[in-house]
Coordinates of C-alpha atoms in Angstrom, one line a residue:
M1 CA 0.0 0.0 0.0
S2 CA 1.5 3.3 -1.1
L3 CA 1.1 6.7 0.6
R4 CA -1.5 7.6 -2.0
Q5 CA -3.4 4.4 -1.0
L6 CA -3.2 5.4 2.6
R7 CA -5.5 8.3 1.8
T8 CA -8.3 5.8 0.8
V9 CA -8.4 4.3 4.3
S10 CA -12.0 4.9 5.4
S11 CA -13.0 6.8 8.5
R12 CA -13.5 3.5 9.8
A13 CA 4.7 -7.3 19.3
A14 CA 7.8 -9.7 19.0
A15 CA 10.2 -8.9 21.8
P16 CA 14.0 -9.1 21.0
R17 CA 15.8 -12.1 22.3
Y18 CA 18.7 -11.6 24.6
V19 CA 21.4 -14.3 24.8
V20 CA 23.5 -14.4 28.0
A21 CA 26.8 -16.2 27.7
A22 CA 27.8 -18.6 30.4
A23 CA 30.6 -17.2 32.6
P24 CA 33.9 -19.2 32.1
A25 CA 34.9 -18.7 35.7
T26 CA 33.0 -18.9 39.0
R27 CA 33.7 -15.3 39.9
L28 CA 31.2 -12.8 38.3
Y29 CA 31.8 -9.2 37.6
A30 CA 28.9 -6.7 37.4
T31 CA 28.8 -4.7 34.1
A32 CA 27.5 -1.2 34.3
A33 CA 24.3 -0.8 32.4
P34 CA 24.0 2.1 30.0
D35 CA 22.0 5.1 31.3
A36 CA 18.7 4.8 29.4
R37 CA 17.1 7.8 31.1
P38 CA 16.0 10.7 28.8
P39 CA 18.4 13.6 29.1
I40 CA 15.6 16.1 29.8
A41 CA 12.0 16.0 30.8
I42 CA 9.5 16.3 28.0
Y43 CA 5.9 16.9 28.9
G44 CA 2.6 16.1 27.2
L45 CA 1.3 12.7 26.0
D46 CA 3.5 13.0 22.9
G47 CA 6.5 13.7 25.2
T48 CA 5.6 10.6 27.3
Y49 CA 5.7 8.4 24.2
A50 CA 8.9 10.0 22.9
S51 CA 10.6 9.5 26.3
A52 CA 9.5 5.8 26.4
L53 CA 10.9 5.3 23.0
Y54 CA 14.2 6.9 23.9
T55 CA 14.5 4.6 27.0
A56 CA 13.7 1.5 24.9
A57 CA 16.2 2.5 22.2
A58 CA 18.9 3.4 24.7
K59 CA 18.6 0.0 26.4
T60 CA 19.3 -1.8 23.1
S61 CA 21.9 0.7 21.9
A62 CA 19.6 1.7 19.1
L63 CA 19.4 5.4 19.6
D64 CA 21.1 6.4 16.3
T65 CA 19.1 4.1 14.1
T66 CA 15.8 5.0 15.9
S67 CA 16.6 8.7 15.4
K68 CA 17.2 8.1 11.7
S69 CA 13.9 6.2 11.3
L70 CA 11.9 8.9 13.0
S71 CA 13.7 11.6 11.0
N72 CA 12.6 9.8 7.8
L73 CA 9.0 9.5 9.1
S74 CA 9.0 13.2 10.0
E75 CA 9.9 14.2 6.4
I76 CA 7.0 12.1 5.2
F77 CA 4.6 14.1 7.4
K78 CA 6.1 17.4 6.2
R79 CA 5.6 16.4 2.6
D80 CA 2.0 15.1 3.0
T81 CA 0.1 16.9 5.8
K82 CA -3.0 14.8 5.0
L83 CA -1.4 11.8 6.6
T84 CA -1.9 13.3 10.0
L85 CA -5.6 13.4 9.4
I86 CA -5.6 9.8 8.3
L87 CA -3.7 8.8 11.5
N88 CA -6.3 10.6 13.6
A89 CA -9.2 8.8 12.0
P90 CA -11.2 7.5 15.1
T91 CA -12.9 4.5 13.4
M92 CA -9.9 2.7 11.9
T93 CA -10.1 -1.1 12.1
P94 CA -7.3 -3.3 13.4
G95 CA -6.6 -4.2 9.8
D96 CA -6.4 -0.5 8.8
K97 CA -3.9 0.2 11.6
S98 CA -1.8 -2.8 10.6
Q99 CA -1.6 -1.7 7.0
I100 CA -0.7 1.9 8.0
V101 CA 2.1 0.6 10.3
Q102 CA 3.4 -1.6 7.5
E103 CA 3.4 1.4 5.1
L104 CA 5.2 3.6 7.6
Q105 CA 7.9 1.0 8.0
K106 CA 8.6 1.2 4.3
H107 CA 9.6 4.8 4.7
M108 CA 12.0 4.4 7.6
G109 CA 14.9 3.8 5.3
G110 CA 15.7 0.4 6.7
Q111 CA 17.0 2.0 9.9
D112 CA 15.4 0.0 12.7
K113 CA 17.8 -1.9 15.0
G114 CA 16.0 -4.7 16.8
D115 CA 12.6 -3.6 15.4
T116 CA 12.5 -0.9 18.1
V117 CA 10.4 1.5 16.0
K118 CA 8.3 -1.2 14.5
N119 CA 7.2 -2.4 17.9
F120 CA 6.7 1.2 19.0
L121 CA 4.4 1.9 16.1
K122 CA 2.4 -1.2 16.9
T123 CA 2.0 -0.1 20.5
M124 CA 0.8 3.4 19.4
A125 CA -1.6 1.7 17.0
D126 CA -3.0 -0.6 19.7
N127 CA -3.5 2.4 21.9
N128 CA -5.2 4.5 19.2
R129 CA -2.4 7.1 19.4
L130 CA -0.9 7.0 15.9
G131 CA -2.2 10.6 15.5
L132 CA 0.5 11.7 17.9
L133 CA 3.3 10.3 15.8
P134 CA 4.3 13.6 14.0
D135 CA 4.6 15.3 17.4
V136 CA 6.4 12.3 18.9
C137 CA 9.0 12.5 16.1
E138 CA 9.6 16.2 16.9
K139 CA 9.9 15.5 20.7
F140 CA 12.3 12.6 20.1
T141 CA 14.5 14.9 18.0
T142 CA 14.6 17.3 21.0
L143 CA 15.7 14.5 23.3
M144 CA 18.5 13.4 20.9
G145 CA 19.7 17.0 20.6
A146 CA 19.8 17.3 24.4
A147 CA 21.7 14.1 24.6
R148 CA 24.3 15.5 22.2
G149 CA 24.6 18.7 24.1
E150 CA 22.7 20.7 21.5
V151 CA 20.1 23.4 22.2
D152 CA 17.3 24.3 19.8
L153 CA 17.3 27.7 18.2
T154 CA 13.8 28.2 16.8
I155 CA 13.4 31.1 14.4
T156 CA 9.9 31.9 13.5
S157 CA 9.2 34.3 10.7
A158 CA 6.1 35.4 8.7
Q159 CA 7.6 34.2 5.5
K160 CA 10.3 31.6 4.8
L161 CA 13.8 32.9 5.3
D162 CA 16.6 32.2 2.9
Q163 CA 19.6 30.1 4.1
K164 CA 22.0 33.1 4.2
T165 CA 19.7 35.0 6.7
I166 CA 19.3 31.9 8.8
Q167 CA 23.1 31.4 9.0
R168 CA 23.6 35.0 10.0
L169 CA 21.1 34.7 12.8
E170 CA 22.7 31.5 13.9
T171 CA 26.2 33.1 14.0
A172 CA 24.9 36.1 15.9
V173 CA 23.1 34.0 18.6
S174 CA 26.1 31.6 18.9
K175 CA 28.3 34.5 19.9
S176 CA 25.8 35.8 22.4
E177 CA 25.3 34.8 26.0
Y178 CA 22.1 33.0 25.1
S179 CA 23.9 30.1 23.5
Q180 CA 25.7 29.2 26.8
G181 CA 28.5 27.9 24.6
K182 CA 26.4 25.0 23.4
K183 CA 26.0 23.8 19.8
L184 CA 22.9 25.3 18.2
K185 CA 20.4 23.3 16.2
V186 CA 18.4 25.7 14.0
V187 CA 14.7 25.0 13.6
P188 CA 13.1 27.5 11.2
K189 CA 9.4 27.9 11.3
V190 CA 6.9 30.0 9.4
N191 CA 3.9 31.6 11.0
P192 CA 2.0 34.3 8.9
D193 CA 0.2 35.4 12.1
I194 CA 3.2 37.3 13.4
K195 CA 2.8 39.6 10.3
G196 CA 6.5 40.4 10.2
G197 CA 9.7 40.5 12.1
L198 CA 11.0 37.5 14.0
I199 CA 10.5 35.4 17.2
V200 CA 13.7 33.8 18.3
E201 CA 13.5 31.0 20.9
I202 CA 16.6 29.4 22.4
G203 CA 16.3 27.0 25.3
D204 CA 13.7 28.5 27.7
R205 CA 14.3 32.1 26.4
T206 CA 12.2 33.9 23.9
I207 CA 13.1 37.1 22.0
D208 CA 9.9 38.5 20.4
L209 CA 10.7 40.9 17.7
S210 CA 7.5 40.3 15.7
V211 CA 5.3 43.0 14.3
S212 CA 2.2 41.4 15.9
S213 CA 3.9 41.7 19.3
K214 CA 4.6 45.4 18.7
I215 CA 1.0 46.0 17.6
T216 CA -0.2 44.3 20.8
K217 CA 2.0 46.4 23.0
M218 CA 0.9 49.6 21.2
N219 CA -2.8 48.6 21.6
K220 CA -2.2 48.0 25.3
L221 CA -0.4 51.4 25.7
L222 CA -3.3 53.2 23.9
T223 CA -5.9 51.3 26.0
D224 CA -4.1 52.2 29.2
T225 CA -3.8 55.8 28.2
L226 CA -7.4 56.2 27.3

């Protein structure tokens, strides 16, 4: 079933085996388990799923392949926004869900160590949560960035910015105190509602230079004056 066929869906988990080798000697030495805890707290139901996936992938040393799989899926959602509507259909049958999961697997680029993402998708389908998948992909990217010591630099503009402008903004922020010496991961967004200017978010800080913000402040000033 292709992505085109997915649109026609009506509005209607094998665990990995672990082999433990027998110890050649009678004395046993404990091996430190990798830290599978998410590097930061992510809230919301999508954050809960993203954190659970991070933990499962970390325990099987599959973080990199899982990240690549979700990155590929995220690109699919960006190219075809109607898929999100399909995933949110409330009356999908078990058969519909199974077909959708199979189709999504085809677009993961073969990056799925230990079927980590496959089993995760099945769990989401069983819980009727496939509609959260686009947001889960985004939250998982945030977790991976935090694990690598990166910090998101979200630049929101009324119209799409050219790459040269984005690079200039990234350079300016990286030299400021806001970057805290960390590697920046630029996330450009477009929101016509801000009318013009920029909204720059880095970590938990927001610099609102949008036209809509200035209009709001001016209206407040006029209201208070009158």
